Coordinates of C-alpha atoms and ligand atoms in Angstrom, one line a residue:
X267 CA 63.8 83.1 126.0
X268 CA 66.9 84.1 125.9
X269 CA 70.2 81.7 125.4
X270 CA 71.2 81.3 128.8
X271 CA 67.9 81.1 130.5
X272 CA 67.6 78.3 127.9
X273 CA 71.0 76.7 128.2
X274 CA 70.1 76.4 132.4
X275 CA 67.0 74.6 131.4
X276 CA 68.7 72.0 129.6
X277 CA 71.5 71.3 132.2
X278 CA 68.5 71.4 134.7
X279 CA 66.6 68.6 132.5
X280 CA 69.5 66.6 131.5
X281 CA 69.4 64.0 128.5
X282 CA 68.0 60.4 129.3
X283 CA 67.6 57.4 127.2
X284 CA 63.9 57.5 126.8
X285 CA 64.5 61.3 125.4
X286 CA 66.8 59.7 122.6
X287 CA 65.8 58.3 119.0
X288 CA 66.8 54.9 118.5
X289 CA 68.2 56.7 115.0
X290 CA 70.8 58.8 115.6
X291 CA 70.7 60.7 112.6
X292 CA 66.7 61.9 113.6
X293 CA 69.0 62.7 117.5
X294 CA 71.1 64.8 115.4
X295 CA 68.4 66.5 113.6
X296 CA 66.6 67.0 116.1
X297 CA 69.3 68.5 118.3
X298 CA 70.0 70.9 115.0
X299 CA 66.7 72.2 114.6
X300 CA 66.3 73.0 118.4
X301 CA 69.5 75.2 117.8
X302 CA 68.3 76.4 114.7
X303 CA 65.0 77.5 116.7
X304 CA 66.8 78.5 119.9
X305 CA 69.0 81.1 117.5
X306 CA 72.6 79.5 118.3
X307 CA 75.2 80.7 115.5
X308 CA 75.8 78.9 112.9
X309 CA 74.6 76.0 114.2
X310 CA 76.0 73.9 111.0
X311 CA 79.6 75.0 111.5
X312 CA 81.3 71.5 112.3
X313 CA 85.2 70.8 113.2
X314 CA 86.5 68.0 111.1
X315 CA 89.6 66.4 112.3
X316 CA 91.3 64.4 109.7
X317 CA 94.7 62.4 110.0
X318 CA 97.9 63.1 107.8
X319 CA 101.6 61.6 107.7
X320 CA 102.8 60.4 110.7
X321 CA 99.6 60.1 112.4
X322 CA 99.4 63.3 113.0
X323 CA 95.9 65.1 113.4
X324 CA 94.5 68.3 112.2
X325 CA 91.3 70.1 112.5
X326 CA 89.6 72.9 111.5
X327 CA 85.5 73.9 110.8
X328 CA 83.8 73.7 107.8
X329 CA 79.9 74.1 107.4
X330 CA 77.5 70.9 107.2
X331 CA 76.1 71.9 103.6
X332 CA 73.4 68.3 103.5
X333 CA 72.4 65.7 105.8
X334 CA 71.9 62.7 103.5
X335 CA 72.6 59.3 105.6
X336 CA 76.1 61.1 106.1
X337 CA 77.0 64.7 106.7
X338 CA 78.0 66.6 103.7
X339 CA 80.3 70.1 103.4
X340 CA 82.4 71.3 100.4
X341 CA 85.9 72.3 100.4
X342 CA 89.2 72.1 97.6
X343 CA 90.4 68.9 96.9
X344 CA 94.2 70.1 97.3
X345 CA 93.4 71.4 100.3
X346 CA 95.3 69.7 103.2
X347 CA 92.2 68.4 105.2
X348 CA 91.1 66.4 101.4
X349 CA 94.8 65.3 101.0
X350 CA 94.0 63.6 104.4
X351 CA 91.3 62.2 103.8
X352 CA 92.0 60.6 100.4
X353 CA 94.9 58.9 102.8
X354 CA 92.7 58.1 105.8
X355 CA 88.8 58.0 105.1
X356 CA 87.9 57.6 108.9
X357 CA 87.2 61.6 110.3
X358 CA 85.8 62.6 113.2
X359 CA 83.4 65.7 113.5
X360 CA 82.5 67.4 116.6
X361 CA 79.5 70.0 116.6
X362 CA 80.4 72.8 119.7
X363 CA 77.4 73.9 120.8
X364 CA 78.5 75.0 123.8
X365 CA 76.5 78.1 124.2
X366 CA 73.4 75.4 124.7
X367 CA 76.0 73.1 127.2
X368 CA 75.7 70.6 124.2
X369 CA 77.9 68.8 122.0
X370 CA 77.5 66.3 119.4
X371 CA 81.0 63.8 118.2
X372 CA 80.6 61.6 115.2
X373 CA 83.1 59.2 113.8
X374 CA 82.5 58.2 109.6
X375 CA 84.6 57.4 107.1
X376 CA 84.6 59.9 104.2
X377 CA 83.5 59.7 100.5
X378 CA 83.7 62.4 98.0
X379 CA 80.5 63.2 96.6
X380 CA 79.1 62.7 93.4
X381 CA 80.1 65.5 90.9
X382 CA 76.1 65.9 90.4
X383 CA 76.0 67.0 93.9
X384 CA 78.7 69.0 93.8
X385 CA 77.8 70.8 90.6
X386 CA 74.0 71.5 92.4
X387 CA 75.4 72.9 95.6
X388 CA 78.3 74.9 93.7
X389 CA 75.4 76.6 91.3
X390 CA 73.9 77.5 94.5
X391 CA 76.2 79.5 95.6
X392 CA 77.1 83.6 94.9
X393 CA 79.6 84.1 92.0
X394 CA 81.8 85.9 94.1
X395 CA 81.9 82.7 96.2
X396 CA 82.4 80.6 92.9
X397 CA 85.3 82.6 90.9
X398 CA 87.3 82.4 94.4
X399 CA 86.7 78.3 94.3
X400 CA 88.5 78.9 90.9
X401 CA 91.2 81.7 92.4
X402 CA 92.2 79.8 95.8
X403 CA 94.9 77.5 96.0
X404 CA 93.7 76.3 99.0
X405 CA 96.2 75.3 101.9
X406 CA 99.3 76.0 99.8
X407 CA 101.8 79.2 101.0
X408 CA 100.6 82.5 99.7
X409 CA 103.0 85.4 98.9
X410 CA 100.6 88.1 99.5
X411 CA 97.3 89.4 99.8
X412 CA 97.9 90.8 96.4
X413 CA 98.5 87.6 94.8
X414 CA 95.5 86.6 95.8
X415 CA 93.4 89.5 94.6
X416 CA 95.5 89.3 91.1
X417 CA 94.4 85.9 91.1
X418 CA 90.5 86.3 91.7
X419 CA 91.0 89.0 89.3
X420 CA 92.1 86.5 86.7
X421 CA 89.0 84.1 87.3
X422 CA 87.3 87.2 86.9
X423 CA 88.2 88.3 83.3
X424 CA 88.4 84.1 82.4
X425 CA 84.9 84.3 82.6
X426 CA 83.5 87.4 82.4
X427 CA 80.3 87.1 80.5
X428 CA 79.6 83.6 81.3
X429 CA 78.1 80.9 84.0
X430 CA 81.3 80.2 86.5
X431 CA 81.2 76.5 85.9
X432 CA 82.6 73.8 88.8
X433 CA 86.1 74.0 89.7
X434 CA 87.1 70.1 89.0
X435 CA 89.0 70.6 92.3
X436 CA 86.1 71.6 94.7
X437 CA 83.5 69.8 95.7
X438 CA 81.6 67.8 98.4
X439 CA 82.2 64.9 101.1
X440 CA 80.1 63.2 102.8
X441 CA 81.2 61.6 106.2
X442 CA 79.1 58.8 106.8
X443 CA 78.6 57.7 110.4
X444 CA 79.3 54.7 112.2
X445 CA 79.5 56.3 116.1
X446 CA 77.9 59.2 117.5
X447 CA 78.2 60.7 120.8
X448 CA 75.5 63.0 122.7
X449 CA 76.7 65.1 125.3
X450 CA 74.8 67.4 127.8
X451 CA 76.3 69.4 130.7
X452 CA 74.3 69.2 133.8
X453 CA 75.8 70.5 137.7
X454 CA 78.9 69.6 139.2
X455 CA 80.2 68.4 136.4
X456 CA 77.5 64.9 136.4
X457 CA 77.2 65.2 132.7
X458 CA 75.1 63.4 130.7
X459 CA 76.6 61.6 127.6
X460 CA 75.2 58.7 125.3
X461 CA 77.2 56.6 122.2
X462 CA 75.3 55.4 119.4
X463 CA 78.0 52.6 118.0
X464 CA 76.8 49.9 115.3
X465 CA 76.8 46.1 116.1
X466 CA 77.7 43.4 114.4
X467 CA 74.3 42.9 112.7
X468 CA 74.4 47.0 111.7
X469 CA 72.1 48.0 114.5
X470 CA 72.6 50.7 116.6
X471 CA 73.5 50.4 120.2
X472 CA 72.7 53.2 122.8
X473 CA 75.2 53.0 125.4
X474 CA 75.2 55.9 128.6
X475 CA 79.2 56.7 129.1
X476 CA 80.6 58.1 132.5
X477 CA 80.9 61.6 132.4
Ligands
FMN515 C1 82.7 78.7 110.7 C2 83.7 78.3 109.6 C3 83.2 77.5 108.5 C4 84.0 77.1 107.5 N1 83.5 76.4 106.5 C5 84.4 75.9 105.5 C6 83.8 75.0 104.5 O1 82.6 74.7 104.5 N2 84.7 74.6 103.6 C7 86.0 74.9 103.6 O2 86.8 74.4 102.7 N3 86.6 75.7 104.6 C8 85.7 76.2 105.5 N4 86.3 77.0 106.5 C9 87.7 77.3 106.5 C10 88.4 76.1 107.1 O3 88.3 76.1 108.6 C11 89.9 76.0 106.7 O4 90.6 77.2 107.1 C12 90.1 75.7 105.2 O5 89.2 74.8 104.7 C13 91.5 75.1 105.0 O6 91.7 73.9 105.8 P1 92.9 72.9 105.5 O7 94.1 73.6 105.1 O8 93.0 72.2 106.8 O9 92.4 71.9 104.5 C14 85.4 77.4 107.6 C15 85.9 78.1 108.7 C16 85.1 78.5 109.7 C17 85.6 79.3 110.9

């Protein structure tokens, strides 16, 4: 079936509360394996929006990299969105499936993770990827491509030979949640849309929202 076909099924079905897990980590899985399945792209690409100075926000994608109780991705710790978060923990992440009519919000706070599980994930990864973890200055002004390429260049020749160990300025955070929202399209704009927030007790509540 194609994407369409299947996106028009879903706003035809709509979400309800009996179709929801009282978990809203096994929702969210679920919802990421049927898009998985379904073929959307890049399903795991996530925009984090983080707050800086002045309450200002910024966001930007990054890929969900684990799903462990939180939702983990890997990025530079200089980089702007980890400057902001090291200031303000609380992050909210918004998944746009919109080519399914879907769209998942969470709100966590964020906590770095361990440097075991950065050091897994970062081994994982091609060492092309790796010496540019070591070569980017993430977020700060760059005077040209060149410097850049001079710069992986550098990494390069610093370890030619040799395993590209971790960058001690890269690695993971996970966001973990306290609030989720579940939204699906249906006609004339009657949408669909659930909250999972956490009561005093740490329980969570299901809640349907106006559309
Ligand atoms: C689909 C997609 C996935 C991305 N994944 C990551 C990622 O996992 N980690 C990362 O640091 N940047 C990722 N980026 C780049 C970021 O969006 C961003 O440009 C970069 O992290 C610098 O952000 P900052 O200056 O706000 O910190 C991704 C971009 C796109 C479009």
């Amino acid at each position: 079936m194609d994407l369409d076909t299947y996106r028009a099924e879903l706003e035809a079905s709509g979400l309800s509360e009996s179709d929801l897990a009282d978990d809203p980590m096994v929702q969210f899985e679920a919802w990421l394996e049927e898009a998985r399945r379904v073929g959307v792209h890049e399903p795991e690409a996530m925009i984090i929006s983080t707050v800086g100075a002045g309450a200002v926000p910024s966001s930007r994608h990054v890929l969900l990299r684990d799903l462990n109780g939180g939702f983990t991705f890997f990025t530079n710790y200089n980089s702007q969105k980890a400057k902001e978060l090291a200031e303000h923990p609380d992050a909210a992440l918004c998944f746009p499936w919109n080519i399914l009519a879907r769209q998942v919000r969470v709100v966590g706070r964020a906590e770095r993770a361990s440097a075991e599980v950065s050091d897994a994930y970062f081994a994982t990864r091609p060492r092309n990827s790796q010496l540019g973890g070591w070569a980017s200055a993430q977020s700060e002004v760059l005077a040209s491509r060149e410097e850049l390429e001079a710069s992986l260049a550098a990494a390069e020749e610093r370890f030619a030979g040799r395993e590209v160990p971790r960058p001690p300025n890269w690695g993971g955070f996970r966001i973990v949640p306290y609030e989720f929202e579940f939204w699906q399209a249906r006609p004339f704009r009657l949408h669909d849309r659930f909250r999972y927030r956490l009561d005093d007790r740490g329980d969570w509540v299901i809640e349907r929202l106006w559309p």
